[in-house]
Amino acid sequence: MNITNDSVLEKGFLDIEIDPRLDLFAEIERLKKEKNAVILAHYYQEPDIQDVADFIGDSLGLAQQASKTDADLIVFAGVHFMAETAKILNPTKKVVLPDLKAGCSLADSAPAPLFKAFKAKYPDHLVISYINCSAEIKALSDIICTSSNAEKIIESVPAEQPIIFAPDKNLGAYLNKKTGRNMVLWNGACMVHEIFSLEKITKLKVRHPKAKLIAHPECEDSVLAIADYIGSTTQLLKYSETDSSQEYIVATETGILHQMQHNSPNKTFIPAPPNNNCACNDCPHMKLNTLEKLYLCMQYEQPELVMDENLRLQAKKSIDRMMEISRKAGLI
Ligand code: 13P
Ligand code: SF4
């Protein structure tokens, strides 16, 4: 069958039937060896994908792994901006992802032309952008950060230097409070972290008085205000392992619960409830990836992430600065 990037982009892998008797876990292991491939997966991926991954991590960990891998094929089980980051750091390697349409509502909330005009209004400001943004926004930024290193990145900038922070207003407001800065914030947000219901969380805390609320800083201020611990996905996971409590209400995407439960089998993890009755704290973009698509993308090495070289070089500068500051701060 002639599988091209265009056909996969247009129709996905819809035309291809997978023999249901196939052991996809074994097949994926075989393909890894055959193609010298590495699977990098974010914590928000479905459990089966996390179980076949070579590395599971938060955005900083994944970027770091992408920068040091010696694999020929990088299979990125995450969303588009994450695979873009891997490509920016590995121009000579082939980067594929199970579904090229796996985007990000936060990255989409900052279209490059609008952001360029916004930036022009603050000519003396330095631009720090959260890694959850497009390569075009990275190219317009001075430094990239993730939720793991944002505080250190901001603190590395002289206090008198004014800063624009994009695209997440919730993370930006949280960082303004933490660092005492007054960064100008772009008005973007993540659909998953904005959906938590303060009222339902409060009721849940009453029913589980010993449970600690742990939250990602992409959550709204009202949720962060009552959280016992705030951190990136890796930081939340580590906290749940080392903290002495037995029960946690987890205010981030539900995929992380797989590792939390795996690493602390005797503890209880309750997903924080959203403000309606659907499973809206599942990221619809992350969950576009499935084990079947992962297998097919390894088999056909499609869809591939390709990037204009000028854009890549421009975007790389801000990621390099992040890596440099993170290294100096001992974060990687
Ligand atoms: P981290 O895993 O870096 O905390 O980011 C969370 C997120 O929303 C990724 O899309
Ligand atoms: Fe984007 Fe939010 Fe999904 Fe992360 S959880 S990929 S920030 S939409």
mmCIF file of C-alpha atoms and ligand atoms in Angstrom:
data_model
loop_
_atom_site.group_PDB
_atom_site.id
_atom_site.type_symbol
_atom_site.label_atom_id
_atom_site.label_comp_id
_atom_site.label_asym_id
_atom_site.label_seq_id
_atom_site.Cartn_x
_atom_site.Cartn_y
_atom_site.Cartn_z
ATOM 1 C CA MET A 1 0.000 0.000 0.000
ATOM 2 C CA ASN A 2 1.283 3.465 -0.873
ATOM 3 C CA ILE A 3 1.222 5.391 2.385
ATOM 4 C CA THR A 4 2.367 8.999 2.101
ATOM 5 C CA ASN A 5 2.395 11.904 4.521
ATOM 6 C CA ASP A 6 -0.409 13.545 2.513
ATOM 7 C CA SER A 7 -2.652 10.485 2.538
ATOM 8 C CA VAL A 8 -2.104 9.967 6.267
ATOM 9 C CA LEU A 9 -2.780 13.653 6.878
ATOM 10 C CA GLU A 10 -5.990 13.581 4.884
ATOM 11 C CA LYS A 11 -7.505 10.316 6.084
ATOM 12 C CA GLY A 12 -5.347 9.187 8.983
ATOM 13 C CA PHE A 13 -4.786 5.429 8.924
ATOM 14 C CA LEU A 14 -8.480 4.757 8.256
ATOM 15 C CA ASP A 15 -7.893 2.598 5.178
ATOM 16 C CA ILE A 16 -5.575 0.217 6.953
ATOM 17 C CA GLU A 17 -6.935 -2.735 8.850
ATOM 18 C CA ILE A 18 -4.872 -4.262 11.607
ATOM 19 C CA ASP A 19 -5.212 -7.997 12.145
ATOM 20 C CA PRO A 20 -6.931 -8.181 15.574
ATOM 21 C CA ARG A 21 -4.825 -11.268 16.465
ATOM 22 C CA LEU A 22 -1.645 -9.225 16.238
ATOM 23 C CA ASP A 23 0.139 -8.615 19.556
ATOM 24 C CA LEU A 24 0.718 -4.899 19.123
ATOM 25 C CA PHE A 25 2.991 -4.664 22.150
ATOM 26 C CA ALA A 26 5.329 -7.314 20.683
ATOM 27 C CA GLU A 27 5.096 -5.760 17.199
ATOM 28 C CA ILE A 28 6.040 -2.339 18.544
ATOM 29 C CA GLU A 29 9.035 -3.843 20.371
ATOM 30 C CA ARG A 30 10.089 -5.548 17.121
ATOM 31 C CA LEU A 31 9.802 -2.288 15.159
ATOM 32 C CA LYS A 32 11.809 -0.411 17.792
ATOM 33 C CA LYS A 33 14.743 -2.780 17.285
ATOM 34 C CA GLU A 34 14.410 -3.046 13.509
ATOM 35 C CA LYS A 35 14.328 0.714 12.998
ATOM 36 C CA ASN A 36 16.489 1.865 15.922
ATOM 37 C CA ALA A 37 13.468 3.824 17.111
ATOM 38 C CA VAL A 38 12.778 5.464 20.445
ATOM 39 C CA ILE A 39 9.272 6.136 21.757
ATOM 40 C CA LEU A 40 8.965 9.312 23.823
ATOM 41 C CA ALA A 41 5.589 9.667 25.537
ATOM 42 C CA HIS A 42 3.957 12.356 27.621
ATOM 43 C CA TYR A 43 2.194 11.411 30.877
ATOM 44 C CA TYR A 44 -1.151 12.355 29.313
ATOM 45 C CA GLN A 45 -0.984 9.487 26.816
ATOM 46 C CA GLU A 46 -3.272 6.490 27.280
ATOM 47 C CA PRO A 47 -1.855 3.772 29.603
ATOM 48 C CA ASP A 48 -1.016 1.291 26.787
ATOM 49 C CA ILE A 49 1.161 3.900 25.079
ATOM 50 C CA GLN A 50 2.911 4.783 28.339
ATOM 51 C CA ASP A 51 3.612 1.070 28.844
ATOM 52 C CA VAL A 52 5.445 0.678 25.507
ATOM 53 C CA ALA A 53 7.331 3.983 25.738
ATOM 54 C CA ASP A 54 11.094 4.123 26.286
ATOM 55 C CA PHE A 55 10.758 7.377 28.150
ATOM 56 C CA ILE A 56 7.709 8.964 29.777
ATOM 57 C CA GLY A 57 8.010 12.507 30.983
ATOM 58 C CA ASP A 58 6.909 16.097 31.251
ATOM 59 C CA SER A 59 7.692 18.657 28.569
ATOM 60 C CA LEU A 60 11.153 19.449 29.947
ATOM 61 C CA GLY A 61 12.106 15.788 30.340
ATOM 62 C CA LEU A 62 10.876 14.979 26.847
ATOM 63 C CA ALA A 63 12.791 17.891 25.307
ATOM 64 C CA GLN A 64 15.914 16.767 27.142
ATOM 65 C CA GLN A 65 15.516 13.155 25.982
ATOM 66 C CA ALA A 66 14.904 14.366 22.432
ATOM 67 C CA SER A 67 18.128 16.383 22.561
ATOM 68 C CA LYS A 68 20.290 13.418 23.580
ATOM 69 C CA THR A 69 18.800 10.417 21.798
ATOM 70 C CA ASP A 70 20.928 8.399 19.376
ATOM 71 C CA ALA A 71 17.895 6.701 17.800
ATOM 72 C CA ASP A 72 17.349 7.118 14.044
ATOM 73 C CA LEU A 73 13.581 7.353 14.364
ATOM 74 C CA ILE A 74 11.933 9.460 17.088
ATOM 75 C CA VAL A 75 8.352 8.374 17.667
ATOM 76 C CA PHE A 76 6.679 11.128 19.607
ATOM 77 C CA ALA A 77 3.572 10.067 21.494
ATOM 78 C CA GLY A 78 2.348 13.481 22.489
ATOM 79 C CA VAL A 79 1.014 16.534 20.698
ATOM 80 C CA HIS A 80 2.244 18.548 17.731
ATOM 81 C CA PHE A 81 4.238 21.235 19.596
ATOM 82 C CA MET A 82 6.159 18.511 21.464
ATOM 83 C CA ALA A 83 7.085 16.692 18.254
ATOM 84 C CA GLU A 84 8.069 20.061 16.768
ATOM 85 C CA THR A 85 10.435 20.621 19.690
ATOM 86 C CA ALA A 86 11.989 17.193 19.077
ATOM 87 C CA LYS A 87 12.474 18.078 15.387
ATOM 88 C CA ILE A 88 13.951 21.491 16.229
ATOM 89 C CA LEU A 89 16.539 19.701 18.372
ATOM 90 C CA ASN A 90 17.127 16.853 15.881
ATOM 91 C CA PRO A 91 17.043 18.177 12.317
ATOM 92 C CA THR A 92 18.717 15.113 10.798
ATOM 93 C CA LYS A 93 16.415 12.597 12.463
ATOM 94 C CA LYS A 94 13.034 11.467 11.350
ATOM 95 C CA VAL A 95 10.306 12.487 13.811
ATOM 96 C CA VAL A 96 6.910 10.819 13.493
ATOM 97 C CA LEU A 97 3.812 11.032 15.648
ATOM 98 C CA PRO A 98 0.780 8.745 15.707
ATOM 99 C CA ASP A 99 -1.638 11.527 14.716
ATOM 100 C CA LEU A 100 -0.412 14.768 13.166
ATOM 101 C CA LYS A 101 -3.760 16.377 14.059
ATOM 102 C CA ALA A 102 -3.007 16.068 17.787
ATOM 103 C CA GLY A 103 -2.811 19.802 18.488
ATOM 104 C CA CYS A 104 -3.144 21.823 21.676
ATOM 105 C CA SER A 105 -5.808 24.369 22.630
ATOM 106 C CA LEU A 106 -3.190 26.412 24.490
ATOM 107 C CA ALA A 107 -0.780 26.524 21.540
ATOM 108 C CA ASP A 108 -3.738 27.392 19.259
ATOM 109 C CA SER A 109 -4.673 30.313 21.507
ATOM 110 C CA ALA A 110 -1.573 32.187 20.296
ATOM 111 C CA PRO A 111 -1.624 32.597 16.495
ATOM 112 C CA ALA A 112 1.760 33.962 15.362
ATOM 113 C CA PRO A 113 0.531 37.056 13.418
ATOM 114 C CA LEU A 114 -1.553 38.267 16.381
ATOM 115 C CA PHE A 115 1.255 37.595 18.793
ATOM 116 C CA LYS A 116 3.717 39.472 16.582
ATOM 117 C CA ALA A 117 1.459 42.557 16.661
ATOM 118 C CA PHE A 118 1.057 42.217 20.459
ATOM 119 C CA LYS A 119 4.827 41.964 20.913
ATOM 120 C CA ALA A 120 5.356 45.106 18.806
ATOM 121 C CA LYS A 121 3.420 47.088 21.427
ATOM 122 C CA TYR A 122 6.119 46.271 24.017
ATOM 123 C CA PRO A 123 9.427 46.831 22.187
ATOM 124 C CA ASP A 124 11.552 46.862 25.354
ATOM 125 C CA HIS A 125 10.096 43.604 26.729
ATOM 126 C CA LEU A 126 11.792 40.225 26.722
ATOM 127 C CA VAL A 127 9.517 37.387 25.577
ATOM 128 C CA ILE A 128 9.354 34.225 27.672
ATOM 129 C CA SER A 129 7.054 31.611 26.163
ATOM 130 C CA TYR A 130 5.760 28.402 27.652
ATOM 131 C CA ILE A 131 6.847 25.430 25.536
ATOM 132 C CA ASN A 132 3.143 24.751 24.740
ATOM 133 C CA CYS A 133 3.263 26.986 21.661
ATOM 134 C CA SER A 134 3.966 26.672 17.951
ATOM 135 C CA ALA A 135 7.435 26.840 16.384
ATOM 136 C CA GLU A 136 6.437 30.265 14.996
ATOM 137 C CA ILE A 137 5.822 31.576 18.534
ATOM 138 C CA LYS A 138 9.100 30.023 19.684
ATOM 139 C CA ALA A 139 10.819 31.903 16.863
ATOM 140 C CA LEU A 140 9.278 35.152 18.177
ATOM 141 C CA SER A 141 10.419 34.414 21.749
ATOM 142 C CA ASP A 142 13.670 35.048 23.597
ATOM 143 C CA ILE A 143 13.452 32.150 26.050
ATOM 144 C CA ILE A 144 11.216 29.090 26.297
ATOM 145 C CA CYS A 145 10.181 27.597 29.618
ATOM 146 C CA THR A 146 8.210 24.624 30.869
ATOM 147 C CA SER A 147 6.202 24.301 34.056
ATOM 148 C CA SER A 148 9.225 22.559 35.638
ATOM 149 C CA ASN A 149 11.713 25.358 35.068
ATOM 150 C CA ALA A 150 9.597 28.530 34.585
ATOM 151 C CA GLU A 151 10.419 30.052 37.963
ATOM 152 C CA LYS A 152 14.175 29.575 37.503
ATOM 153 C CA ILE A 153 14.009 30.939 33.961
ATOM 154 C CA ILE A 154 12.209 34.086 35.121
ATOM 155 C CA GLU A 155 14.590 34.528 38.053
ATOM 156 C CA SER A 156 17.545 34.360 35.643
ATOM 157 C CA VAL A 157 16.301 37.585 34.037
ATOM 158 C CA PRO A 158 17.337 40.858 35.780
ATOM 159 C CA ALA A 159 14.471 42.227 37.910
ATOM 160 C CA GLU A 160 14.343 45.533 36.020
ATOM 161 C CA GLN A 161 13.876 43.820 32.629
ATOM 162 C CA PRO A 162 10.162 43.887 31.637
ATOM 163 C CA ILE A 163 8.792 40.583 30.354
ATOM 164 C CA ILE A 164 5.939 39.348 28.158
ATOM 165 C CA PHE A 165 4.776 35.864 29.144
ATOM 166 C CA ALA A 166 2.849 33.742 26.614
ATOM 167 C CA PRO A 167 0.622 31.920 25.941
ATOM 168 C CA ASP A 168 -0.848 30.665 29.265
ATOM 169 C CA LYS A 169 -2.433 33.394 31.400
ATOM 170 C CA ASN A 170 -3.001 31.016 34.346
ATOM 171 C CA LEU A 171 0.611 29.870 34.504
ATOM 172 C CA GLY A 172 1.698 33.486 33.919
ATOM 173 C CA ALA A 173 -0.439 34.807 36.803
ATOM 174 C CA TYR A 174 0.850 32.029 39.070
ATOM 175 C CA LEU A 175 4.453 32.914 38.138
ATOM 176 C CA ASN A 176 3.831 36.636 38.691
ATOM 177 C CA LYS A 177 2.741 35.764 42.244
ATOM 178 C CA LYS A 178 5.651 33.407 42.852
ATOM 179 C CA THR A 179 8.370 35.686 41.515
ATOM 180 C CA GLY A 180 6.909 39.097 42.386
ATOM 181 C CA ARG A 181 7.192 40.196 38.735
ATOM 182 C CA ASN A 182 4.562 41.990 36.767
ATOM 183 C CA MET A 183 4.877 40.171 33.447
ATOM 184 C CA VAL A 184 2.511 41.202 30.662
ATOM 185 C CA LEU A 185 0.366 38.133 29.981
ATOM 186 C CA TRP A 186 -0.989 36.821 26.690
ATOM 187 C CA ASN A 187 -4.627 35.778 27.137
ATOM 188 C CA GLY A 188 -4.362 32.029 26.393
ATOM 189 C CA ALA A 189 -5.400 28.959 28.371
ATOM 190 C CA CYS A 190 -5.593 25.168 28.248
ATOM 191 C CA MET A 191 -9.110 23.785 27.807
ATOM 192 C CA VAL A 192 -8.359 20.827 30.099
ATOM 193 C CA HIS A 193 -7.023 22.804 33.057
ATOM 194 C CA GLU A 194 -9.728 25.467 32.860
ATOM 195 C CA ILE A 195 -12.535 22.939 33.198
ATOM 196 C CA PHE A 196 -12.115 21.978 36.867
ATOM 197 C CA SER A 197 -15.024 22.847 39.125
ATOM 198 C CA LEU A 198 -14.058 24.613 42.345
ATOM 199 C CA GLU A 199 -17.444 23.731 43.817
ATOM 200 C CA LYS A 200 -17.112 20.004 43.060
ATOM 201 C CA ILE A 201 -13.501 19.912 44.254
ATOM 202 C CA THR A 202 -14.552 21.581 47.510
ATOM 203 C CA LYS A 203 -17.330 18.987 47.993
ATOM 204 C CA LEU A 204 -14.872 16.187 47.228
ATOM 205 C CA LYS A 205 -12.467 17.556 49.847
ATOM 206 C CA VAL A 206 -15.281 17.434 52.409
ATOM 207 C CA ARG A 207 -15.924 13.764 51.609
ATOM 208 C CA HIS A 208 -12.175 12.987 51.617
ATOM 209 C CA PRO A 209 -10.829 15.215 54.407
ATOM 210 C CA LYS A 210 -7.413 13.561 54.401
ATOM 211 C CA ALA A 211 -6.915 13.855 50.639
ATOM 212 C CA LYS A 212 -4.405 16.424 49.411
ATOM 213 C CA LEU A 213 -5.251 18.508 46.353
ATOM 214 C CA ILE A 214 -2.330 18.521 43.914
ATOM 215 C CA ALA A 215 -2.635 20.777 40.869
ATOM 216 C CA HIS A 216 -0.876 21.751 37.660
ATOM 217 C CA PRO A 217 -0.119 25.500 37.385
ATOM 218 C CA GLU A 218 -2.167 25.684 34.161
ATOM 219 C CA CYS A 219 -5.258 25.508 36.457
ATOM 220 C CA GLU A 220 -7.207 28.649 37.296
ATOM 221 C CA ASP A 221 -6.156 30.768 40.265
ATOM 222 C CA SER A 222 -9.232 29.733 42.330
ATOM 223 C CA VAL A 223 -8.171 26.053 42.153
ATOM 224 C CA LEU A 224 -4.483 26.815 42.766
ATOM 225 C CA ALA A 225 -5.456 28.891 45.817
ATOM 226 C CA ILE A 226 -6.757 25.783 47.629
ATOM 227 C CA ALA A 227 -4.083 23.337 46.369
ATOM 228 C CA ASP A 228 -1.711 21.651 48.801
ATOM 229 C CA TYR A 229 0.962 21.300 46.133
ATOM 230 C CA ILE A 230 1.420 22.846 42.662
ATOM 231 C CA GLY A 231 3.804 21.501 40.028
ATOM 232 C CA SER A 232 4.480 20.158 36.552
ATOM 233 C CA THR A 233 3.367 16.605 35.792
ATOM 234 C CA THR A 234 6.760 15.185 36.834
ATOM 235 C CA GLN A 235 6.759 17.267 40.006
ATOM 236 C CA LEU A 236 3.205 16.122 40.875
ATOM 237 C CA LEU A 237 4.217 12.504 40.293
ATOM 238 C CA LYS A 238 7.341 12.814 42.476
ATOM 239 C CA TYR A 239 5.373 14.577 45.206
ATOM 240 C CA SER A 240 2.765 11.789 45.252
ATOM 241 C CA GLU A 241 5.582 9.264 45.742
ATOM 242 C CA THR A 242 7.469 11.033 48.536
ATOM 243 C CA ASP A 243 4.636 12.709 50.448
ATOM 244 C CA SER A 244 3.185 10.801 53.423
ATOM 245 C CA SER A 245 -0.535 11.166 52.550
ATOM 246 C CA GLN A 246 -2.521 8.204 51.316
ATOM 247 C CA GLU A 247 -5.081 10.029 49.179
ATOM 248 C CA TYR A 248 -4.849 12.717 46.497
ATOM 249 C CA ILE A 249 -7.254 14.727 44.374
ATOM 250 C CA VAL A 250 -5.384 15.319 41.132
ATOM 251 C CA ALA A 251 -6.121 18.518 39.164
ATOM 252 C CA THR A 252 -4.501 17.822 35.830
ATOM 253 C CA GLU A 253 -5.119 15.558 32.830
ATOM 254 C CA THR A 254 -6.099 12.047 33.934
ATOM 255 C CA GLY A 255 -3.300 10.258 32.017
ATOM 256 C CA ILE A 256 -0.871 11.012 34.862
ATOM 257 C CA LEU A 257 -2.897 8.792 37.213
ATOM 258 C CA HIS A 258 -1.527 5.715 35.440
ATOM 259 C CA GLN A 259 2.037 6.414 36.640
ATOM 260 C CA MET A 260 0.894 7.672 40.041
ATOM 261 C CA GLN A 261 -1.020 4.460 40.683
ATOM 262 C CA HIS A 262 1.817 2.364 39.272
ATOM 263 C CA ASN A 263 4.476 4.012 41.455
ATOM 264 C CA SER A 264 2.330 4.178 44.613
ATOM 265 C CA PRO A 265 0.006 1.149 44.358
ATOM 266 C CA ASN A 266 -1.277 1.523 47.927
ATOM 267 C CA LYS A 267 -2.345 5.143 47.582
ATOM 268 C CA THR A 268 -5.652 6.448 46.211
ATOM 269 C CA PHE A 269 -5.758 8.974 43.377
ATOM 270 C CA ILE A 270 -9.005 10.757 42.529
ATOM 271 C CA PRO A 271 -9.251 12.837 39.346
ATOM 272 C CA ALA A 272 -10.463 16.374 40.119
ATOM 273 C CA PRO A 273 -14.000 16.730 38.718
ATOM 274 C CA PRO A 274 -14.743 18.992 35.747
ATOM 275 C CA ASN A 275 -17.645 21.468 35.763
ATOM 276 C CA ASN A 276 -19.916 19.278 33.644
ATOM 277 C CA ASN A 277 -20.667 15.585 33.298
ATOM 278 C CA CYS A 278 -18.295 14.575 30.519
ATOM 279 C CA ALA A 279 -14.739 13.291 30.918
ATOM 280 C CA CYS A 280 -13.456 16.755 29.958
ATOM 281 C CA ASN A 281 -10.284 16.460 31.962
ATOM 282 C CA ASP A 282 -9.086 14.040 29.290
ATOM 283 C CA CYS A 283 -7.143 16.076 26.718
ATOM 284 C CA PRO A 284 -8.923 15.400 23.391
ATOM 285 C CA HIS A 285 -5.687 16.161 21.516
ATOM 286 C CA MET A 286 -3.449 13.865 23.535
ATOM 287 C CA LYS A 287 -6.065 11.144 23.360
ATOM 288 C CA LEU A 288 -6.137 11.192 19.536
ATOM 289 C CA ASN A 289 -3.089 8.954 19.773
ATOM 290 C CA THR A 290 -3.872 5.244 20.161
ATOM 291 C CA LEU A 291 -1.743 2.106 20.341
ATOM 292 C CA GLU A 292 -2.968 1.137 16.845
ATOM 293 C CA LYS A 293 -1.906 4.478 15.352
ATOM 294 C CA LEU A 294 1.415 4.233 17.187
ATOM 295 C CA TYR A 295 2.053 0.832 15.619
ATOM 296 C CA LEU A 296 1.085 2.043 12.133
ATOM 297 C CA CYS A 297 3.167 5.195 12.382
ATOM 298 C CA MET A 298 6.203 3.079 13.290
ATOM 299 C CA GLN A 299 5.479 0.602 10.517
ATOM 300 C CA TYR A 300 5.041 3.235 7.773
ATOM 301 C CA GLU A 301 7.188 5.979 9.362
ATOM 302 C CA GLN A 302 4.321 8.401 8.728
ATOM 303 C CA PRO A 303 3.038 10.987 9.434
ATOM 304 C CA GLU A 304 6.388 12.705 9.591
ATOM 305 C CA LEU A 305 6.953 16.105 11.131
ATOM 306 C CA VAL A 306 8.717 18.342 8.626
ATOM 307 C CA MET A 307 9.832 21.897 9.254
ATOM 308 C CA ASP A 308 11.191 24.828 7.319
ATOM 309 C CA GLU A 309 14.913 25.151 8.152
ATOM 310 C CA ASN A 310 14.847 28.947 8.723
ATOM 311 C CA LEU A 311 11.947 28.586 11.123
ATOM 312 C CA ARG A 312 13.718 25.730 12.898
ATOM 313 C CA LEU A 313 16.906 27.736 13.397
ATOM 314 C CA GLN A 314 14.994 30.755 14.641
ATOM 315 C CA ALA A 315 12.903 28.670 17.065
ATOM 316 C CA LYS A 316 15.959 26.763 18.292
ATOM 317 C CA LYS A 317 17.582 29.869 19.795
ATOM 318 C CA SER A 318 14.884 30.265 22.466
ATOM 319 C CA ILE A 319 14.920 26.530 23.285
ATOM 320 C CA ASP A 320 18.735 26.556 23.540
ATOM 321 C CA ARG A 321 18.518 29.401 26.045
ATOM 322 C CA MET A 322 16.045 27.402 28.114
ATOM 323 C CA MET A 323 18.346 24.366 28.093
ATOM 324 C CA GLU A 324 21.349 26.490 29.048
ATOM 325 C CA ILE A 325 19.574 28.148 32.015
ATOM 326 C CA SER A 326 18.102 24.790 33.129
ATOM 327 C CA ARG A 327 21.553 23.206 33.035
ATOM 328 C CA LYS A 328 23.078 26.049 35.079
ATOM 329 C CA ALA A 329 20.219 25.757 37.605
ATOM 330 C CA GLY A 330 20.879 22.002 37.903
ATOM 331 C CA LEU A 331 17.401 21.130 36.589
ATOM 332 C CA ILE A 332 18.663 18.854 33.824
HETATM 333 P P1 13P B 1 4.098 19.346 31.750
HETATM 334 O O1 13P B 1 4.046 17.874 31.522
HETATM 335 O O2 13P B 1 5.368 19.920 31.299
HETATM 336 O O3 13P B 1 3.783 19.657 33.172
HETATM 337 O O4 13P B 1 2.962 20.010 30.832
HETATM 338 C C1 13P B 1 1.637 19.706 30.945
HETATM 339 C C2 13P B 1 0.881 19.904 29.677
HETATM 340 O O5 13P B 1 -0.157 20.473 29.631
HETATM 341 C C3 13P B 1 1.427 19.332 28.486
HETATM 342 O O6 13P B 1 0.564 19.538 27.467
HETATM 343 FE FE1 SF4 B 2 -2.576 21.440 25.272
HETATM 344 FE FE2 SF4 B 2 -3.924 21.377 27.541
HETATM 345 FE FE3 SF4 B 2 -3.886 19.224 25.974
HETATM 346 FE FE4 SF4 B 2 -1.665 19.968 27.308
HETATM 347 S S1 SF4 B 2 -3.566 19.272 28.191
HETATM 348 S S2 SF4 B 2 -1.813 19.339 25.148
HETATM 349 S S3 SF4 B 2 -1.880 22.212 27.279
HETATM 350 S S4 SF4 B 2 -4.793 21.208 25.464
#
